[in-house]
Coordinates of C-alpha atoms in Angstrom, one line a residue:
Chain A
X1 CA -3.4 29.2 20.3
X2 CA -7.3 29.7 20.0
X3 CA -7.2 27.6 16.7
X4 CA -6.7 24.3 18.8
X5 CA -10.2 24.5 20.8
X6 CA -11.8 25.9 17.7
X7 CA -10.7 22.6 15.6
X8 CA -11.6 20.2 18.6
X9 CA -15.1 21.3 18.5
X10 CA -15.4 20.8 15.1
X11 CA -14.2 17.6 15.5
X12 CA -16.3 16.7 18.5
X13 CA -19.3 17.9 16.6
X14 CA -18.6 16.2 13.5
X15 CA -18.5 12.8 15.8
X16 CA -21.7 13.6 17.6
X17 CA -23.6 14.3 14.3
X18 CA -22.4 11.3 12.9
X19 CA -24.2 9.0 15.2
X20 CA -27.0 8.9 13.1
X21 CA -25.3 9.0 9.8
X22 CA -24.4 5.0 9.8
X23 CA -21.1 3.0 9.0
X24 CA -20.1 5.4 6.2
X25 CA -18.1 7.9 7.8
X26 CA -15.0 7.4 9.3
X27 CA -13.5 9.7 12.0
X28 CA -9.8 9.8 13.5
X29 CA -8.0 12.0 15.7
X30 CA -4.1 11.7 15.9
X31 CA -1.4 13.6 18.2
X32 CA 2.1 13.6 17.1
X33 CA 4.8 14.3 19.0
X34 CA 8.4 14.9 17.3
X35 CA 11.9 15.7 18.8
X36 CA 14.6 16.3 16.3
X37 CA 18.2 16.8 17.0
X38 CA 20.9 18.1 14.8
X39 CA 24.5 17.8 14.8
X40 CA 26.3 21.0 16.4
X41 CA 25.1 24.1 15.0
X42 CA 28.8 25.1 14.8
X43 CA 29.9 22.0 13.3
X44 CA 27.6 22.2 10.4
X45 CA 27.8 24.7 7.4
X46 CA 24.3 24.0 6.5
X47 CA 23.1 24.9 9.7
X48 CA 24.6 28.5 9.3
X49 CA 21.6 28.7 6.8
X50 CA 18.9 26.7 8.2
X51 CA 19.7 27.9 12.0
X52 CA 18.1 24.6 13.1
X53 CA 17.7 24.3 16.9
X54 CA 20.2 21.3 18.2
X55 CA 17.3 20.0 19.7
X56 CA 13.4 20.8 18.1
X57 CA 10.2 20.0 19.4
X58 CA 6.7 20.2 17.4
X59 CA 3.1 19.2 18.2
X60 CA 0.8 18.3 15.5
X61 CA -2.6 17.6 15.5
X62 CA -4.3 15.5 12.7
X63 CA -7.9 14.7 12.5
X64 CA -9.5 13.2 9.4
X65 CA -12.9 12.9 8.6
X66 CA -14.0 10.8 5.2
X67 CA -17.0 9.2 4.1
X68 CA -19.1 7.8 1.4
X69 CA -22.7 8.2 0.6
X70 CA -24.2 6.2 -2.6
X71 CA -21.9 7.7 -5.2
X72 CA -20.3 10.5 -3.6
X73 CA -17.3 9.9 -1.6
X74 CA -15.0 12.9 0.4
X75 CA -12.6 13.1 2.8
X76 CA -11.0 16.0 5.1
X77 CA -7.8 16.6 6.9
X78 CA -7.2 20.1 8.6
X79 CA -3.8 20.3 10.4
X80 CA -2.5 22.1 13.1
X81 CA 1.1 22.2 14.0
X82 CA 2.9 23.9 16.7
X83 CA 6.8 24.3 16.8
X84 CA 9.2 25.3 19.3
X85 CA 11.0 27.1 16.3
X86 CA 7.9 29.2 16.0
X87 CA 9.0 31.4 18.9
X88 CA 5.3 31.7 20.9
X89 CA 3.5 32.6 17.5
X90 CA 0.1 31.1 16.3
X91 CA 0.2 27.6 15.8
X92 CA -0.2 26.8 11.7
X93 CA -3.6 26.0 10.9
X94 CA -4.1 24.5 7.2
X95 CA -6.1 21.8 5.2
X96 CA -3.8 19.2 3.9
X97 CA -6.5 17.2 1.9
X98 CA -10.0 17.9 1.0
X99 CA -11.5 16.4 -1.8
X100 CA -14.9 14.9 -3.4
X101 CA -15.0 12.3 -5.8
X102 CA -18.5 10.9 -7.7
X103 CA -19.2 8.2 -9.8
X104 CA -21.6 9.4 -12.2
X105 CA -22.2 5.9 -14.0
X106 CA -20.5 2.6 -14.1
X107 CA -16.8 2.9 -14.7
X108 CA -16.0 6.7 -14.3
X109 CA -15.0 8.4 -11.2
X110 CA -14.6 12.3 -11.0
X111 CA -12.6 14.1 -8.1
X112 CA -11.6 17.1 -7.5
X113 CA -9.7 18.9 -4.5
X114 CA -6.7 19.1 -2.6
X115 CA -5.0 15.6 -1.9
X116 CA -1.6 13.7 -1.8
X117 CA -1.6 11.2 -5.1
X118 CA 0.4 8.6 -4.4
X119 CA 1.2 5.4 -6.6
X120 CA 3.7 2.9 -7.4
X121 CA 4.8 -0.7 -6.3
X122 CA 8.1 0.5 -5.0
X123 CA 8.3 1.4 -1.1
X124 CA 11.4 3.9 -1.4
X125 CA 10.9 6.3 -4.4
X126 CA 8.3 6.3 -7.1
X127 CA 9.7 7.7 -10.0
X128 CA 6.7 6.8 -12.1
X129 CA 4.6 9.6 -10.2
X130 CA 5.8 12.7 -11.5
X131 CA 3.6 14.5 -8.7
X132 CA 4.9 12.9 -5.6
X133 CA 8.1 11.1 -7.0
X134 CA 9.4 11.3 -3.2
X135 CA 6.5 9.8 -1.5
X136 CA 7.8 7.5 1.0
X137 CA 12.1 8.2 1.2
X138 CA 12.0 9.1 4.5
X139 CA 9.6 8.3 7.4
X140 CA 6.3 6.9 6.3
X141 CA 4.4 8.2 9.1
X142 CA 5.5 11.7 8.2
X143 CA 3.2 13.0 6.1
X144 CA 3.3 14.9 2.5
X145 CA 1.8 18.0 1.7
X146 CA -1.4 18.2 0.0
X147 CA -1.8 19.6 -3.3
X148 CA -4.9 20.6 -5.9
X149 CA -5.9 18.0 -8.6
X150 CA -8.6 17.2 -11.0
X151 CA -8.7 14.1 -12.5
X152 CA -11.3 11.8 -13.9
X153 CA -10.9 8.2 -14.5
X154 CA -12.6 5.4 -17.3
X155 CA -12.3 1.9 -16.2
X156 CA -14.6 -0.2 -18.5
X157 CA -13.2 -3.0 -16.3
X158 CA -11.3 -4.1 -13.7
X159 CA -8.4 -4.5 -15.6
X160 CA -7.8 -1.7 -17.4
X161 CA -8.6 2.2 -16.6
X162 CA -7.4 5.6 -18.4
X163 CA -7.1 8.5 -15.9
X164 CA -6.6 12.0 -17.0
X165 CA -5.1 14.2 -14.0
X166 CA -4.2 17.8 -13.7
X167 CA -2.7 19.9 -10.5
X168 CA -4.0 22.9 -10.8
X169 CA -2.1 23.9 -7.5
X170 CA 0.4 23.4 -5.0
X171 CA -2.1 23.5 -2.4
X172 CA 0.1 23.4 0.9
X173 CA 3.2 22.4 -0.9
X174 CA 5.7 25.1 -1.7
X175 CA 7.9 25.6 -4.6
X176 CA 8.1 23.5 -7.9
X177 CA 5.7 23.9 -11.3
X178 CA 2.4 25.3 -10.5
X179 CA 0.7 23.3 -12.9
X180 CA 1.3 19.3 -14.6
X181 CA -1.0 17.7 -16.4
X182 CA -0.9 13.7 -17.1
X183 CA -2.6 10.8 -19.0
X184 CA -2.2 7.2 -17.4
X185 CA -3.3 3.8 -18.6
X186 CA -3.5 1.1 -16.4
X187 CA -3.3 -2.7 -17.0
X188 CA -3.7 -5.6 -14.9
X189 CA -3.2 -9.2 -16.3
X190 CA -3.2 -12.7 -14.7
X191 CA -0.2 -12.4 -12.2
X192 CA 1.5 -8.9 -14.1
X193 CA 0.2 -5.3 -13.8
X194 CA 1.8 -2.5 -15.3
X195 CA 0.9 1.4 -16.0
X196 CA 2.5 3.9 -18.5
X197 CA 1.8 7.5 -17.9
X198 CA 2.9 10.8 -20.1
X199 CA 2.8 14.0 -18.5
X200 CA 3.8 17.7 -19.2
X201 CA 4.6 20.6 -17.1
X202 CA 3.7 24.4 -17.3
X203 CA 6.9 24.7 -20.2
X204 CA 5.5 22.1 -22.1
X205 CA 8.2 19.7 -21.6
X206 CA 6.8 16.2 -21.7
X207 CA 8.0 13.4 -19.7
X208 CA 7.2 9.6 -19.8
X209 CA 6.9 7.0 -17.0
X210 CA 5.7 3.6 -15.7
X211 CA 5.8 0.9 -13.5
X212 CA 5.5 -2.6 -13.6
X213 CA 5.1 -5.5 -11.2
X214 CA 4.9 -9.3 -11.3
X215 CA 3.8 -12.3 -8.8
X216 CA 6.4 -14.4 -9.2
X217 CA 5.0 -17.1 -7.0
X218 CA 3.0 -16.9 -3.5
X219 CA 5.5 -15.4 -1.6
X220 CA 7.4 -13.2 -4.3
X221 CA 6.9 -9.7 -5.7
X222 CA 9.0 -8.1 -8.3
X223 CA 8.5 -4.7 -9.5
X224 CA 10.0 -1.5 -11.0
X225 CA 9.5 1.8 -11.9
X226 CA 11.3 4.1 -14.1
X227 CA 10.7 7.7 -16.0
X228 CA 12.3 10.0 -18.7
X229 CA 12.2 13.7 -18.2
X230 CA 13.7 16.9 -18.4
X231 CA 15.8 17.6 -14.9
X232 CA 14.6 20.6 -13.5
X233 CA 16.9 23.9 -13.6
X234 CA 20.0 23.4 -11.5
X235 CA 22.2 26.1 -9.6
X236 CA 25.5 25.1 -9.4
X237 CA 28.6 27.0 -8.1
X238 CA 31.4 28.1 -10.4
X239 CA 34.8 29.8 -9.3
X240 CA 35.0 33.0 -9.7
X241 CA 36.7 36.4 -9.2
X242 CA 33.9 38.1 -7.5
X243 CA 33.6 39.4 -3.7
X244 CA 33.1 35.6 -2.5
X245 CA 35.2 33.5 -4.8
X246 CA 32.3 31.8 -6.0
X247 CA 29.2 33.0 -8.4
X248 CA 26.2 30.6 -8.8
X249 CA 25.0 29.6 -12.2
X250 CA 21.4 28.8 -13.4
X251 CA 21.9 25.4 -16.1
X252 CA 19.0 24.2 -17.7
X253 CA 18.8 20.4 -17.4
X254 CA 19.4 17.6 -19.6
X255 CA 16.5 14.5 -20.1
X256 CA 17.3 12.1 -17.7
X257 CA 16.6 8.6 -16.8
X258 CA 15.0 7.6 -12.9
X259 CA 14.3 4.1 -12.4
X260 CA 13.9 1.7 -8.9
X261 CA 14.1 -2.3 -9.2
X262 CA 12.6 -4.0 -6.3
X263 CA 11.2 -7.0 -4.8
X264 CA 9.0 -8.0 -2.1
X265 CA 9.5 -11.8 -0.2
X266 CA 6.8 -12.8 2.4
X267 CA 8.1 -15.5 4.7
X268 CA 5.9 -18.0 6.2
X269 CA 5.5 -16.6 9.6
X270 CA 4.2 -12.9 7.7
X271 CA 7.1 -11.0 7.8
X272 CA 7.9 -9.2 4.6
X273 CA 11.0 -8.2 3.1
X274 CA 11.6 -5.6 0.1
X275 CA 15.0 -5.0 -1.4
X276 CA 15.2 -1.9 -3.8
X277 CA 18.1 -0.3 -5.6
X278 CA 17.4 3.0 -7.9
X279 CA 19.1 5.7 -9.6
X280 CA 18.1 9.3 -9.7
X281 CA 19.2 10.8 -13.1
X282 CA 18.3 14.2 -11.6
X283 CA 20.6 13.8 -8.6
X284 CA 24.0 15.5 -8.3
X285 CA 26.9 13.9 -10.0
X286 CA 30.2 13.1 -8.3
X287 CA 31.7 16.5 -10.0
X288 CA 28.8 18.4 -9.2
X289 CA 28.7 17.1 -5.6
X290 CA 32.2 17.7 -5.3
X291 CA 31.7 21.5 -6.3
X292 CA 28.8 22.2 -3.7
X293 CA 30.7 20.8 -1.3
X294 CA 33.7 23.0 -1.6
X295 CA 31.6 26.1 -2.5
X296 CA 29.9 25.3 0.9
X297 CA 32.8 24.8 2.9
X298 CA 34.3 28.1 1.6
X299 CA 31.3 30.4 2.0
X300 CA 30.3 29.2 5.5
X301 CA 33.9 30.3 6.3
X302 CA 33.3 33.9 5.4
X303 CA 31.5 36.5 7.7
X304 CA 27.8 36.5 7.1
X305 CA 26.5 39.0 4.1
X306 CA 26.8 38.0 0.6
X307 CA 28.4 34.7 1.2
X308 CA 25.3 33.8 3.4
X309 CA 23.0 34.9 0.6
X310 CA 24.9 32.5 -1.9
X311 CA 25.1 29.5 0.6
X312 CA 21.4 30.1 1.0
X313 CA 20.9 29.9 -2.7
X314 CA 22.9 27.1 -3.2
X315 CA 21.3 25.0 -0.3
X316 CA 17.9 25.9 -1.8
X317 CA 18.5 24.3 -5.2
X318 CA 16.3 21.6 -6.1
X319 CA 18.7 18.6 -6.4
X320 CA 20.8 19.6 -3.4
X321 CA 21.5 17.1 -1.8
X322 CA 20.4 14.5 -3.4
X323 CA 22.6 12.1 -5.3
X324 CA 22.1 9.4 -8.2
X325 CA 22.4 6.0 -6.6
X326 CA 20.7 4.4 -3.6
X327 CA 19.7 1.1 -2.4
X328 CA 17.5 0.0 0.3
X329 CA 16.1 -2.4 2.6
X330 CA 12.8 -3.2 4.8
X331 CA 11.6 -5.8 7.1
X332 CA 8.0 -5.5 8.0
X333 CA 6.4 -7.4 10.5
X334 CA 3.0 -9.4 9.8
X335 CA -0.1 -7.0 8.7
X336 CA -2.4 -8.6 11.4
X337 CA 0.0 -8.2 14.6
X338 CA -1.3 -6.5 17.4
X339 CA 2.3 -5.3 17.6
X340 CA 3.3 -4.1 14.3
X341 CA 7.1 -3.1 13.5
X342 CA 8.9 -1.8 10.6
X343 CA 12.9 -1.4 10.0
X344 CA 14.1 0.8 7.1
X345 CA 17.3 1.3 5.9
X346 CA 18.3 3.9 2.9
X347 CA 22.1 3.4 1.5
X348 CA 23.5 6.6 -0.5
X349 CA 25.9 4.7 -2.7
X350 CA 27.5 7.7 -3.9
X351 CA 28.5 9.8 -0.7
X352 CA 28.0 6.8 2.0
X353 CA 25.4 8.2 4.0
X354 CA 22.6 6.3 5.2
X355 CA 19.3 6.3 6.9
X356 CA 18.1 4.2 9.8
X357 CA 14.1 4.0 10.4
X358 CA 12.2 1.9 13.3
X359 CA 9.0 1.8 13.8
X360 CA 6.9 0.4 16.5
X361 CA 3.2 0.4 16.5
X362 CA 0.8 -1.4 19.5
X363 CA -3.1 -1.6 19.6
X364 CA -4.8 -0.6 22.8
X365 CA -8.2 -2.4 22.3
X366 CA -10.1 -1.5 18.9
X367 CA -10.1 2.6 19.2
X368 CA -6.7 3.5 20.4
X369 CA -3.1 3.1 18.4
X370 CA 0.3 4.2 19.9
X371 CA 2.9 4.3 17.8
X372 CA 7.0 5.5 17.9
X373 CA 9.3 5.9 15.3
X374 CA 12.8 6.6 15.4
X375 CA 15.4 7.8 12.7
X376 CA 18.7 7.9 12.9
X377 CA 20.9 9.4 10.4
X378 CA 25.0 8.5 9.5
X379 CA 27.6 10.0 7.5
X380 CA 29.6 12.8 6.9
X381 CA 28.7 16.7 7.3
X382 CA 28.8 17.0 3.5
X383 CA 26.6 13.8 2.7
X384 CA 23.1 13.8 2.1
X385 CA 22.3 12.1 5.4
X386 CA 24.6 13.6 7.8
X387 CA 24.1 17.3 7.2
X388 CA 20.8 18.2 8.4
X389 CA 18.7 16.3 11.4
X390 CA 20.6 13.7 12.9
X391 CA 18.3 12.0 14.6
X392 CA 14.7 12.6 15.4
X393 CA 12.0 10.4 17.3
X394 CA 8.2 10.9 16.6
X395 CA 5.4 9.6 19.2
X396 CA 2.0 9.1 18.2
X397 CA -1.5 8.3 19.6
X398 CA -4.4 7.8 17.5
X399 CA -7.9 7.6 18.5
X400 CA -10.3 6.0 16.3
X401 CA -13.5 8.1 16.9
X402 CA -15.7 5.5 14.5
Chain B
X1 CA -2.4 -57.4 -28.7
X2 CA -5.8 -56.7 -29.7
X3 CA -7.3 -57.0 -26.2
X4 CA -3.9 -54.9 -24.6
X5 CA -5.2 -52.2 -26.9
X6 CA -8.9 -52.2 -25.8
X7 CA -7.8 -52.5 -22.1
X8 CA -5.6 -49.4 -22.7
X9 CA -8.5 -47.8 -24.4
X10 CA -10.9 -48.5 -21.2
X11 CA -8.2 -47.2 -18.8
X12 CA -7.6 -44.1 -20.6
X13 CA -11.2 -43.7 -21.3
X14 CA -12.0 -44.0 -17.7
X15 CA -9.3 -42.2 -16.4
X16 CA -10.3 -39.2 -18.7
X17 CA -13.8 -39.6 -17.6
X18 CA -13.2 -39.4 -14.1
X19 CA -11.0 -36.4 -14.9
X20 CA -14.3 -34.7 -16.2
X21 CA -15.9 -35.7 -13.2
X22 CA -13.4 -34.3 -11.1
X23 CA -13.6 -30.8 -12.7
X24 CA -17.3 -30.6 -13.0
X25 CA -17.7 -31.5 -9.3
X26 CA -15.4 -28.6 -8.6
X27 CA -16.8 -26.2 -11.0
X28 CA -20.3 -26.9 -9.1
X29 CA -18.7 -26.4 -5.7
X30 CA -17.2 -23.4 -6.8
X31 CA -20.7 -21.5 -7.3
X32 CA -21.6 -22.2 -4.0
X33 CA -18.2 -20.4 -2.7
X34 CA -19.0 -17.2 -5.5
X35 CA -16.9 -18.6 -8.2
X36 CA -18.0 -18.6 -11.9
X37 CA -21.1 -16.0 -11.3
X38 CA -21.1 -12.7 -13.2
X39 CA -20.3 -11.1 -9.9
X40 CA -21.0 -10.9 -6.1
X41 CA -21.1 -8.9 -3.2
X42 CA -20.9 -10.0 0.3
X43 CA -19.9 -9.0 4.0
X44 CA -17.6 -11.2 6.2
X45 CA -16.6 -11.3 9.8
X46 CA -13.7 -13.0 10.4
X47 CA -13.3 -14.2 14.3
X48 CA -9.7 -15.1 15.2
X49 CA -8.5 -17.0 18.4
X50 CA -4.8 -17.5 19.0
X51 CA -2.2 -17.4 21.9
X52 CA -3.1 -12.9 22.0
X53 CA -6.9 -13.3 22.5
X54 CA -9.3 -13.3 20.0
X55 CA -10.0 -10.7 17.2
X56 CA -13.0 -9.6 15.4
X57 CA -12.8 -7.8 12.1
X58 CA -15.6 -7.1 9.4
X59 CA -15.2 -6.5 5.4
X60 CA -17.5 -5.5 2.6
X61 CA -16.5 -7.3 -0.4
X62 CA -17.1 -7.3 -4.1
X63 CA -16.0 -9.8 -6.6
X64 CA -16.2 -10.4 -10.5
X65 CA -14.3 -13.3 -11.5
X66 CA -10.6 -13.4 -10.2
X67 CA -11.0 -9.7 -9.0
X68 CA -12.3 -8.4 -5.8
X69 CA -12.0 -5.7 -3.3
X70 CA -12.4 -5.7 0.7
X71 CA -12.9 -3.1 2.7
X72 CA -12.7 -3.2 6.0
X73 CA -15.5 -1.6 8.1
X74 CA -14.8 -2.7 11.3
X75 CA -13.1 -2.0 14.1
X76 CA -13.0 1.5 13.6
X77 CA -9.2 1.4 13.8
X78 CA -9.3 -0.8 10.5
X79 CA -11.8 1.7 8.2
X80 CA -10.1 3.1 5.4
X81 CA -8.3 -0.1 5.1
X82 CA -8.5 -2.2 2.0
X83 CA -7.2 -5.0 -0.3
X84 CA -7.8 -5.2 -4.1
X85 CA -7.0 -8.4 -5.8
X86 CA -7.0 -8.6 -9.8
X87 CA -6.0 -11.8 -10.9
X88 CA -3.2 -12.6 -8.8
X89 CA -1.9 -9.2 -8.6
X90 CA -2.6 -7.8 -4.9
X91 CA -2.4 -4.3 -2.8
X92 CA -3.1 -3.5 0.4
X93 CA -3.6 0.0 1.7
X94 CA -4.2 1.0 5.4
X95 CA -4.5 4.2 7.0
X96 CA -1.1 5.7 7.8
X97 CA 0.3 3.0 5.2
X98 CA 0.4 6.5 3.0
X99 CA -0.3 4.3 -0.4
X100 CA -1.7 1.3 -1.5
X101 CA 1.6 -1.3 -1.6
X102 CA 1.5 -4.8 -3.8
X103 CA 1.7 -7.6 -1.6
X104 CA 1.6 -11.7 -2.2
X105 CA -0.9 -14.0 -2.2
X106 CA 1.1 -15.4 1.3
X107 CA 0.2 -12.3 2.8
X108 CA -2.0 -12.8 6.4
X109 CA -5.1 -11.0 6.7
X110 CA -5.9 -12.0 10.3
X111 CA -5.5 -15.4 11.7
X112 CA -5.4 -18.4 9.5
X113 CA -7.2 -16.4 6.5
X114 CA -5.3 -15.9 3.7
X115 CA -6.5 -13.1 1.1
X116 CA -7.3 -15.8 -1.6
X117 CA -9.7 -17.0 1.4
X118 CA -11.8 -13.7 1.5
X119 CA -12.4 -13.7 -2.5
X120 CA -14.6 -15.4 -4.5
X121 CA -13.7 -19.1 -5.0
X122 CA -12.2 -20.5 -8.3
X123 CA -10.3 -23.8 -7.5
X124 CA -11.3 -24.7 -11.3
X125 CA -9.1 -21.9 -12.6
X126 CA -6.6 -22.3 -10.0
X127 CA -6.0 -26.0 -9.7
X128 CA -6.1 -29.9 -11.4
X129 CA -8.6 -32.0 -9.9
X130 CA -8.6 -35.8 -9.7
X131 CA -11.0 -38.0 -7.8
X132 CA -9.0 -39.6 -4.8
X133 CA -11.7 -41.8 -3.0
X134 CA -14.8 -41.3 -1.3
X135 CA -15.7 -40.4 2.7
X136 CA -18.1 -39.6 5.1
X137 CA -18.2 -36.2 7.1
X138 CA -20.8 -35.8 10.0
X139 CA -22.8 -38.6 8.4
X140 CA -22.6 -36.9 4.7
X141 CA -21.3 -39.0 1.7
X142 CA -18.5 -37.1 0.3
X143 CA -16.2 -37.3 -2.6
X144 CA -12.7 -36.5 -2.0
X145 CA -10.7 -34.6 -4.6
X146 CA -7.1 -34.0 -4.9
X147 CA -6.6 -30.3 -6.1
X148 CA -2.9 -29.6 -7.4
X149 CA -2.2 -25.9 -8.3
X150 CA -1.7 -25.1 -12.1
X151 CA 0.7 -22.2 -11.2
X152 CA 3.1 -21.3 -7.9
X153 CA 1.2 -18.3 -7.6
X154 CA -1.9 -19.4 -5.9
X155 CA -2.7 -19.2 -2.1
X156 CA -2.6 -23.1 -1.8
X157 CA 0.0 -25.9 -3.2
X158 CA -2.2 -28.5 -3.0
X159 CA -5.8 -28.9 -1.1
X160 CA -7.8 -32.3 -0.4
X161 CA -11.2 -31.0 -1.0
X162 CA -14.4 -33.0 0.5
X163 CA -17.2 -32.7 -1.7
X164 CA -20.9 -33.7 -0.7
X165 CA -22.1 -36.2 -3.5
X166 CA -25.6 -35.1 -2.8
X167 CA -25.3 -31.2 -2.3
X168 CA -22.3 -30.7 -4.6
X169 CA -20.7 -28.3 -2.2
X170 CA -17.4 -28.3 -0.6
X171 CA -17.8 -29.4 3.3
X172 CA -14.3 -30.0 4.3
X173 CA -10.6 -28.8 3.2
X174 CA -7.3 -29.9 4.3
X175 CA -4.4 -27.4 2.6
X176 CA -0.6 -28.6 2.0
X177 CA 2.4 -27.0 1.8
X178 CA 4.8 -27.6 -1.4
X179 CA 6.7 -29.9 0.9
X180 CA 3.5 -31.8 1.4
X181 CA 3.0 -30.5 5.0
X182 CA -0.4 -30.4 6.2
X183 CA -0.6 -26.9 7.6
X184 CA -4.3 -25.8 8.1
X185 CA -7.6 -27.5 7.7
X186 CA -11.4 -26.1 7.0
X187 CA -14.8 -26.7 7.4
X188 CA -17.7 -25.0 5.7
X189 CA -21.3 -24.6 6.1
X190 CA -23.8 -23.3 3.7
X191 CA -26.9 -21.3 5.2
X192 CA -27.1 -18.7 2.6
X193 CA -28.7 -19.0 -0.4
X194 CA -28.3 -16.9 -4.0
X195 CA -30.6 -16.5 -7.1
X196 CA -29.0 -16.7 -10.6
X197 CA -30.6 -17.2 -13.8
X198 CA -33.7 -18.2 -12.4
X199 CA -32.3 -20.7 -9.9
X200 CA -31.5 -20.6 -6.4
X201 CA -28.2 -22.1 -5.0
X202 CA -27.1 -23.1 -1.9
X203 CA -24.0 -20.5 -0.6
X204 CA -21.4 -20.4 2.0
X205 CA -22.4 -19.0 5.3
X206 CA -19.7 -20.0 7.4
X207 CA -15.8 -21.3 6.8
X208 CA -13.8 -22.4 10.0
X209 CA -10.1 -22.8 9.5
X210 CA -8.1 -24.7 12.5
X211 CA -4.2 -24.3 12.3
X212 CA -2.6 -27.7 11.8
X213 CA 0.1 -27.3 14.5
X214 CA -1.9 -25.8 16.9
X215 CA -5.4 -26.3 17.2
X216 CA -6.1 -23.5 19.4
X217 CA -5.5 -21.0 16.9
X218 CA -9.0 -21.0 14.9
X219 CA -10.5 -18.4 12.6
X220 CA -14.1 -18.4 11.6
X221 CA -15.4 -16.6 8.8
X222 CA -19.5 -15.9 8.4
X223 CA -20.5 -14.5 5.6
X224 CA -23.8 -12.6 5.0
X225 CA -25.8 -10.0 2.9
X226 CA -25.0 -12.1 -0.1
X227 CA -26.1 -10.8 -3.6
X228 CA -25.2 -11.7 -7.0
X229 CA -24.6 -8.4 -8.8
X230 CA -22.0 -7.1 -11.5
X231 CA -20.0 -4.5 -9.2
X232 CA -19.3 -0.8 -11.1
X233 CA -15.5 -1.7 -12.4
X234 CA -14.4 2.1 -11.0
X235 CA -14.6 0.1 -7.8
X236 CA -11.6 -1.8 -8.2
X237 CA -9.0 1.6 -8.7
X238 CA -6.3 1.7 -6.5
X239 CA -5.1 5.3 -6.8
X240 CA -6.9 6.7 -3.6

C-alpha cells in the first residue's frame, strides 16, 4: 500500500509545479471503483479454471499528465490497481502510457514510447487496426493496456499523410506477437476519407487492412473497415483415447477476412445512433465452437489434474470465446449535454448471447465529473457473453486539476 | 420577334450580372470570417445560455481552406478534447472516448453553435448566392443574399444573409431547415483586423446566435488572437 501515497505525492507535486507552466499542461486524476459479479462458481465450467470470485471489487487510480511546449508534446499515465482477488498483496503499479512526440519540421511528426494506438471509424471493433482491433468492444471506460511503439508521420497537406509504425514491445499488455510493423496511407477528400495499411508480424506474414467513411449528408455518416490477414494459430480440441478423452491440437491459421460496416445518424436534438454489423473471420466457426463446448463440458466434469490443465490451455486459446457474426447499436446523447449518457448493445449472432452497456456521466462544475457504467450480459453458459462475468458496475470520479 | 430576343438577352444578362454581384459580395464577406485566406489561427470563447444555465468554453482553432482543427483549452474538464474537420469529414475526440470518432456536421458542440461555425467560413464554396433585396440593419444599408446549399452535407440548408453595402461584411443571418423553417438567427461584429498581402481587413470578433423557438437560448462566440498563417499540416493528424 506504500505506492498509493507515493503516486499521490508525485501528482500533487506536478500540479504545484505546473502553476507556472502555462495553459499547455493538463492534469487529471480519476478514481474508478468496480464491482463485477459472475454466475455461480459451480454453475460455470469456465470458472473452474479462472476461479473468479462471485463478487469481485477493484479500485484503480488513473492520474494523467499531458502537455506540449513548442514542437514537443508528451503524456505520462501511471496506473495503480488494487483488487480483492489479490489477497492482501500490494496493489499493481505500472506505466500504461508514456510518450513523446516532436515535430522537427512542418509536415513531419515523430513519436516514441508507450501508448494505446487507436483508429478507425467503427465504434464496436476496428479490424483496420492490426495493433488494437478490439479497442471499444467492451465498455469504453475500461482502459486498454499500453504497448511500446515508435512511429513517424509525414503529412505534406491536411488531406494526405503517410505513417510508418513499429510495435517494439508489448508494454503492459500480455501475450501476442512481440513485434509488428505497419505502413499506412491516409487520404481525405471533400466528403469521404479512407486509409489503407499493410502490416507484417515477426513471422513475416503480411496483412492488408483499411477503412473508409462518407459524410452522406449533414446528419448521416456511413463507414466500413476491412482486413485480410493470417488467422493466428488456434488450439482446438479433438477426441482421443487418452486419459481425459480429449487432446488439444495446434492448427495454423488460413488467411481470413474481417470486416465491419456501420452508419451514424445524428438526430435534430443532437442524439447520435450508430448501427453496425461485422464478421470476424478469426472467430470460431460453428463446428469449432461445438467442439470447444463439448470438450469444456467433458473436461470440467472430471477431477482436477490433466483435465483441468487441458481446460485451461483450451480457454487460453486466442479465438475462444469469439465467434464470427455480430451486430450492435449505440445511442449517445448530445456531446454538449451536462448529463451525458450512452446505451450500447452487442449481439453475438452465432451463439445468441449479448451484452448491454449503459453509461451516465454528470458534470459537477467545471472540474469534477462523476460517471457510472453498468454492464449486463446474457446468454447460455457456453456462449461468449454468458460464460464469464454476468454483470459489472463501474463508478468513476474524475478531478480535472488543470 | 427581334424586340423579344433583345428583351430576353437583357433579362438574362441582368440576371447573370446579379448572380455575379452576389457571388463577388459573398466572396468579400467570407474573407472577414476566415474564408479564402492561406490559413488562420484564432481563439474562440463560446458562451451559451439555456435552461441549464450558462456554459463557457474556449478553443484554439487552426484553419486552412476547408480544413480546421479546434482544441479545447478551457474549462479544465474539456482539455484534450478536439474536433478535426477535413472538408466535410469530421472527427471528434475527448478524454474518456478512447479514440477520435467520426461525426456529422449536425453534431452540436455547445448551445446553438454548430461545428461549421468554429471553422473558417467559405460560404462561396458551399452555397449558391442570389440577390434577395435590400434592408437596413442597425442603421446600416445592407444587401440581402439568399444562399442555397450546393450539397446536402453542409451545416445549413438555406441562409438569408445581410451583407453591409459599404463594409462588405455579413452583419446578420437567418438559418433555415430543408423544410424552410427558421431555426436560428445570428448577428456579427467585426472588431478585429487582419493583414493579408499588404492590406488590412476587418475580421469577425463576435457572433451571437439566438434560437428561433426559444429566444432565451443564446450562444455568443468571441474571436481573439486572430492571425493569418499557414498551419503545419501535421497538426491535422487524427491518430493521437
